[in-house]
Amino acid sequence: FKVEISGTTVTITCPLTAGNIAWKSTVTKPEDNKKTYVIENHNSSPVNVSCSSGAKQYYLYLNARVCTNCEEVDTLAVIGIITADLLITFGVLILVYYFSKDRKGKSSTGAGSRPRGQKLQRPPPVPNPDYEPIRKGQREVYAGLESRGF
């Protein structure tokens, strides 16, 4: 079978070439003695179609999705769109890399920045309260933590 879909019209061509072609369908009564069967305003529901000529009979189960305002896009156009998108993306990446490369070594001298000199001393780090040293009056709290011999 050759099936062509255009909008909501489905055209089915029977593989038989000679003799009287008889069509059977679950949708509408097709015209006999024609090589093609056209379904107008197809509603995307499954259809059983058969064509026969003499002893030969062919069956087709058609489950085609159709829509009224669909556009068909060929493979070359899809490949072109994807290639153009990738080229534009790589171009933006190169531009961002080029313009951000020059700014790595520069430091900002705006308001709020402190002057840094070698003679400035840093204050000692704030002690962590979890590691506070044991004081004389609190030794009984830690008395149970002595190592025991087994």
PDB file of C-alpha atoms in Angstrom:
ATOM      1  CA  PHE A   1       0.000   0.000   0.000  1.00  0.00           C
ATOM      2  CA  LYS A   2       1.012   3.570  -0.593  1.00  0.00           C
ATOM      3  CA  VAL A   3      -0.488   6.020   1.916  1.00  0.00           C
ATOM      4  CA  GLU A   4      -0.372   9.787   1.382  1.00  0.00           C
ATOM      5  CA  ILE A   5      -1.589  12.256   4.025  1.00  0.00           C
ATOM      6  CA  SER A   6      -2.303  15.888   3.276  1.00  0.00           C
ATOM      7  CA  GLY A   7      -4.138  17.838   5.961  1.00  0.00           C
ATOM      8  CA  THR A   8      -7.170  15.705   6.817  1.00  0.00           C
ATOM      9  CA  THR A   9      -7.250  13.892   3.464  1.00  0.00           C
ATOM     10  CA  VAL A  10      -5.802  10.363   3.318  1.00  0.00           C
ATOM     11  CA  THR A  11      -5.160   8.736  -0.061  1.00  0.00           C
ATOM     12  CA  ILE A  12      -4.507   4.976  -0.151  1.00  0.00           C
ATOM     13  CA  THR A  13      -3.183   3.265  -3.291  1.00  0.00           C
ATOM     14  CA  CYS A  14      -3.716  -0.477  -3.711  1.00  0.00           C
ATOM     15  CA  PRO A  15      -0.666  -2.580  -4.666  1.00  0.00           C
ATOM     16  CA  LEU A  16      -2.762  -4.543  -7.191  1.00  0.00           C
ATOM     17  CA  THR A  17      -2.456  -3.334 -10.755  1.00  0.00           C
ATOM     18  CA  ALA A  18      -4.679  -5.540 -12.887  1.00  0.00           C
ATOM     19  CA  GLY A  19      -8.327  -6.575 -12.766  1.00  0.00           C
ATOM     20  CA  ASN A  20     -11.340  -5.175 -10.994  1.00  0.00           C
ATOM     21  CA  ILE A  21     -10.248  -3.750  -7.654  1.00  0.00           C
ATOM     22  CA  ALA A  22     -12.824  -4.042  -4.892  1.00  0.00           C
ATOM     23  CA  TRP A  23     -12.353  -1.915  -1.756  1.00  0.00           C
ATOM     24  CA  LYS A  24     -13.714  -2.574   1.738  1.00  0.00           C
ATOM     25  CA  SER A  25     -13.455  -0.110   4.589  1.00  0.00           C
ATOM     26  CA  THR A  26     -14.837   0.379   8.112  1.00  0.00           C
ATOM     27  CA  VAL A  27     -15.376   4.128   7.549  1.00  0.00           C
ATOM     28  CA  THR A  28     -17.133   4.802   4.255  1.00  0.00           C
ATOM     29  CA  LYS A  29     -18.053   2.733   1.233  1.00  0.00           C
ATOM     30  CA  PRO A  30     -15.244   3.286  -1.275  1.00  0.00           C
ATOM     31  CA  GLU A  31     -15.757   3.227  -5.022  1.00  0.00           C
ATOM     32  CA  ASP A  32     -14.753  -0.013  -6.740  1.00  0.00           C
ATOM     33  CA  ASN A  33     -12.601  -0.332  -9.879  1.00  0.00           C
ATOM     34  CA  LYS A  34     -10.303   2.519  -8.808  1.00  0.00           C
ATOM     35  CA  LYS A  35      -6.670   2.050  -7.845  1.00  0.00           C
ATOM     36  CA  THR A  36      -6.870   4.723  -5.110  1.00  0.00           C
ATOM     37  CA  TYR A  37      -9.199   5.189  -2.162  1.00  0.00           C
ATOM     38  CA  VAL A  38      -9.550   8.724  -0.767  1.00  0.00           C
ATOM     39  CA  ILE A  39     -10.792   9.420   2.778  1.00  0.00           C
ATOM     40  CA  GLU A  40     -11.870  13.053   3.127  1.00  0.00           C
ATOM     41  CA  ASN A  41     -11.958  14.737   6.585  1.00  0.00           C
ATOM     42  CA  HIS A  42     -10.328  11.814   8.365  1.00  0.00           C
ATOM     43  CA  ASN A  43     -10.681  12.127  12.159  1.00  0.00           C
ATOM     44  CA  SER A  44      -7.497  10.190  13.171  1.00  0.00           C
ATOM     45  CA  SER A  45      -9.450   7.126  14.245  1.00  0.00           C
ATOM     46  CA  PRO A  46      -8.094   3.681  13.277  1.00  0.00           C
ATOM     47  CA  VAL A  47      -9.463   2.271  10.010  1.00  0.00           C
ATOM     48  CA  ASN A  48      -9.362  -1.229   8.497  1.00  0.00           C
ATOM     49  CA  VAL A  49      -9.058  -1.098   4.703  1.00  0.00           C
ATOM     50  CA  SER A  50      -8.729  -3.933   2.220  1.00  0.00           C
ATOM     51  CA  CYS A  51      -8.459  -4.137  -1.544  1.00  0.00           C
ATOM     52  CA  SER A  52      -8.926  -7.271  -3.582  1.00  0.00           C
ATOM     53  CA  SER A  53      -8.814  -8.386  -7.168  1.00  0.00           C
ATOM     54  CA  GLY A  54      -9.747 -11.951  -7.975  1.00  0.00           C
ATOM     55  CA  ALA A  55      -8.068 -14.293  -5.483  1.00  0.00           C
ATOM     56  CA  LYS A  56      -5.551 -11.737  -4.190  1.00  0.00           C
ATOM     57  CA  GLN A  57      -6.535  -9.589  -1.218  1.00  0.00           C
ATOM     58  CA  TYR A  58      -4.483  -7.062   0.758  1.00  0.00           C
ATOM     59  CA  TYR A  59      -5.345  -5.691   4.221  1.00  0.00           C
ATOM     60  CA  LEU A  60      -4.255  -2.412   5.788  1.00  0.00           C
ATOM     61  CA  TYR A  61      -4.720  -1.170   9.344  1.00  0.00           C
ATOM     62  CA  LEU A  62      -4.467   2.618   9.151  1.00  0.00           C
ATOM     63  CA  ASN A  63      -3.774   4.498  12.382  1.00  0.00           C
ATOM     64  CA  ALA A  64      -2.739   7.920  11.101  1.00  0.00           C
ATOM     65  CA  ARG A  65      -2.786  11.200  13.016  1.00  0.00           C
ATOM     66  CA  VAL A  66      -4.013  14.087  10.894  1.00  0.00           C
ATOM     67  CA  CYS A  67      -4.606  17.781  11.585  1.00  0.00           C
ATOM     68  CA  THR A  68      -6.091  20.675   9.643  1.00  0.00           C
ATOM     69  CA  ASN A  69      -3.244  23.195   9.858  1.00  0.00           C
ATOM     70  CA  CYS A  70      -0.121  21.004  10.009  1.00  0.00           C
ATOM     71  CA  GLU A  71       2.937  21.859   7.946  1.00  0.00           C
ATOM     72  CA  GLU A  72       5.246  19.197   6.608  1.00  0.00           C
ATOM     73  CA  VAL A  73       8.945  19.902   7.053  1.00  0.00           C
ATOM     74  CA  ASP A  74      11.463  18.001   4.979  1.00  0.00           C
ATOM     75  CA  THR A  75      14.616  16.455   6.427  1.00  0.00           C
ATOM     76  CA  LEU A  76      16.985  18.954   4.802  1.00  0.00           C
ATOM     77  CA  ALA A  77      15.202  21.895   6.444  1.00  0.00           C
ATOM     78  CA  VAL A  78      15.389  20.255   9.898  1.00  0.00           C
ATOM     79  CA  ILE A  79      19.116  19.559   9.463  1.00  0.00           C
ATOM     80  CA  GLY A  80      19.659  23.164   8.374  1.00  0.00           C
ATOM     81  CA  ILE A  81      17.808  24.544  11.399  1.00  0.00           C
ATOM     82  CA  ILE A  82      19.791  22.368  13.831  1.00  0.00           C
ATOM     83  CA  THR A  83      23.117  23.255  12.169  1.00  0.00           C
ATOM     84  CA  ALA A  84      22.356  26.983  12.242  1.00  0.00           C
ATOM     85  CA  ASP A  85      21.368  26.761  15.917  1.00  0.00           C
ATOM     86  CA  LEU A  86      24.628  25.000  16.813  1.00  0.00           C
ATOM     87  CA  LEU A  87      26.719  27.532  14.878  1.00  0.00           C
ATOM     88  CA  ILE A  88      24.999  30.465  16.599  1.00  0.00           C
ATOM     89  CA  THR A  89      25.476  28.825  20.015  1.00  0.00           C
ATOM     90  CA  PHE A  90      29.190  28.225  19.399  1.00  0.00           C
ATOM     91  CA  GLY A  91      29.560  31.813  18.150  1.00  0.00           C
ATOM     92  CA  VAL A  92      28.042  33.172  21.367  1.00  0.00           C
ATOM     93  CA  LEU A  93      30.321  30.905  23.422  1.00  0.00           C
ATOM     94  CA  ILE A  94      33.403  32.165  21.589  1.00  0.00           C
ATOM     95  CA  LEU A  95      32.349  35.793  22.061  1.00  0.00           C
ATOM     96  CA  VAL A  96      31.740  35.293  25.793  1.00  0.00           C
ATOM     97  CA  TYR A  97      35.117  33.567  26.161  1.00  0.00           C
ATOM     98  CA  TYR A  98      36.919  36.290  24.196  1.00  0.00           C
ATOM     99  CA  PHE A  99      35.437  39.188  26.162  1.00  0.00           C
ATOM    100  CA  SER A 100      35.779  37.532  29.570  1.00  0.00           C
ATOM    101  CA  LYS A 101      39.407  36.502  28.960  1.00  0.00           C
ATOM    102  CA  ASP A 102      40.697  40.094  29.288  1.00  0.00           C
ATOM    103  CA  ARG A 103      38.966  40.738  32.619  1.00  0.00           C
ATOM    104  CA  LYS A 104      40.555  37.916  34.627  1.00  0.00           C
ATOM    105  CA  GLY A 105      43.644  39.832  35.836  1.00  0.00           C
ATOM    106  CA  LYS A 106      41.984  43.182  36.516  1.00  0.00           C
ATOM    107  CA  SER A 107      40.832  44.020  40.033  1.00  0.00           C
ATOM    108  CA  SER A 108      38.046  46.460  40.663  1.00  0.00           C
ATOM    109  CA  THR A 109      38.904  49.705  42.448  1.00  0.00           C
ATOM    110  CA  GLY A 110      35.339  50.712  43.172  1.00  0.00           C
ATOM    111  CA  ALA A 111      33.927  52.030  46.413  1.00  0.00           C
ATOM    112  CA  GLY A 112      33.985  49.539  49.227  1.00  0.00           C
ATOM    113  CA  SER A 113      37.266  47.929  48.315  1.00  0.00           C
ATOM    114  CA  ARG A 114      39.923  48.077  51.013  1.00  0.00           C
ATOM    115  CA  PRO A 115      43.513  48.922  50.195  1.00  0.00           C
ATOM    116  CA  ARG A 116      45.679  45.877  50.638  1.00  0.00           C
ATOM    117  CA  GLY A 117      49.236  46.337  51.736  1.00  0.00           C
ATOM    118  CA  GLN A 118      51.984  44.077  52.957  1.00  0.00           C
ATOM    119  CA  LYS A 119      52.328  45.865  56.302  1.00  0.00           C
ATOM    120  CA  LEU A 120      48.734  45.212  57.367  1.00  0.00           C
ATOM    121  CA  GLN A 121      48.469  42.445  59.930  1.00  0.00           C
ATOM    122  CA  ARG A 122      45.536  40.080  60.035  1.00  0.00           C
ATOM    123  CA  PRO A 123      43.754  39.531  63.332  1.00  0.00           C
ATOM    124  CA  PRO A 124      43.961  36.045  64.841  1.00  0.00           C
ATOM    125  CA  PRO A 125      41.212  33.636  63.769  1.00  0.00           C
ATOM    126  CA  VAL A 126      38.108  33.392  65.930  1.00  0.00           C
ATOM    127  CA  PRO A 127      38.372  30.253  68.095  1.00  0.00           C
ATOM    128  CA  ASN A 128      35.854  27.538  67.430  1.00  0.00           C
ATOM    129  CA  PRO A 129      33.661  26.961  70.539  1.00  0.00           C
ATOM    130  CA  ASP A 130      33.538  23.212  69.818  1.00  0.00           C
ATOM    131  CA  TYR A 131      37.281  22.920  70.525  1.00  0.00           C
ATOM    132  CA  GLU A 132      37.476  25.154  73.568  1.00  0.00           C
ATOM    133  CA  PRO A 133      40.207  24.137  76.064  1.00  0.00           C
ATOM    134  CA  ILE A 134      39.184  22.504  79.350  1.00  0.00           C
ATOM    135  CA  ARG A 135      39.101  24.929  82.264  1.00  0.00           C
ATOM    136  CA  LYS A 136      40.089  24.052  85.809  1.00  0.00           C
ATOM    137  CA  GLY A 137      36.593  24.107  87.267  1.00  0.00           C
ATOM    138  CA  GLN A 138      35.073  21.869  84.572  1.00  0.00           C
ATOM    139  CA  ARG A 139      37.353  18.803  84.771  1.00  0.00           C
ATOM    140  CA  GLU A 140      34.613  16.648  86.332  1.00  0.00           C
ATOM    141  CA  VAL A 141      32.545  16.865  83.136  1.00  0.00           C
ATOM    142  CA  TYR A 142      35.334  15.181  81.172  1.00  0.00           C
ATOM    143  CA  ALA A 143      36.399  12.723  83.915  1.00  0.00           C
ATOM    144  CA  GLY A 144      34.447   9.852  82.362  1.00  0.00           C
ATOM    145  CA  LEU A 145      36.354  10.117  79.095  1.00  0.00           C
ATOM    146  CA  GLU A 146      39.563   8.521  80.378  1.00  0.00           C
ATOM    147  CA  SER A 147      40.948   5.616  78.429  1.00  0.00           C
ATOM    148  CA  ARG A 148      40.162   2.260  79.973  1.00  0.00           C
ATOM    149  CA  GLY A 149      42.358  -0.788  79.784  1.00  0.00           C
ATOM    150  CA  PHE A 150      40.779  -3.945  78.444  1.00  0.00           C
TER     151      PHE A 150
END
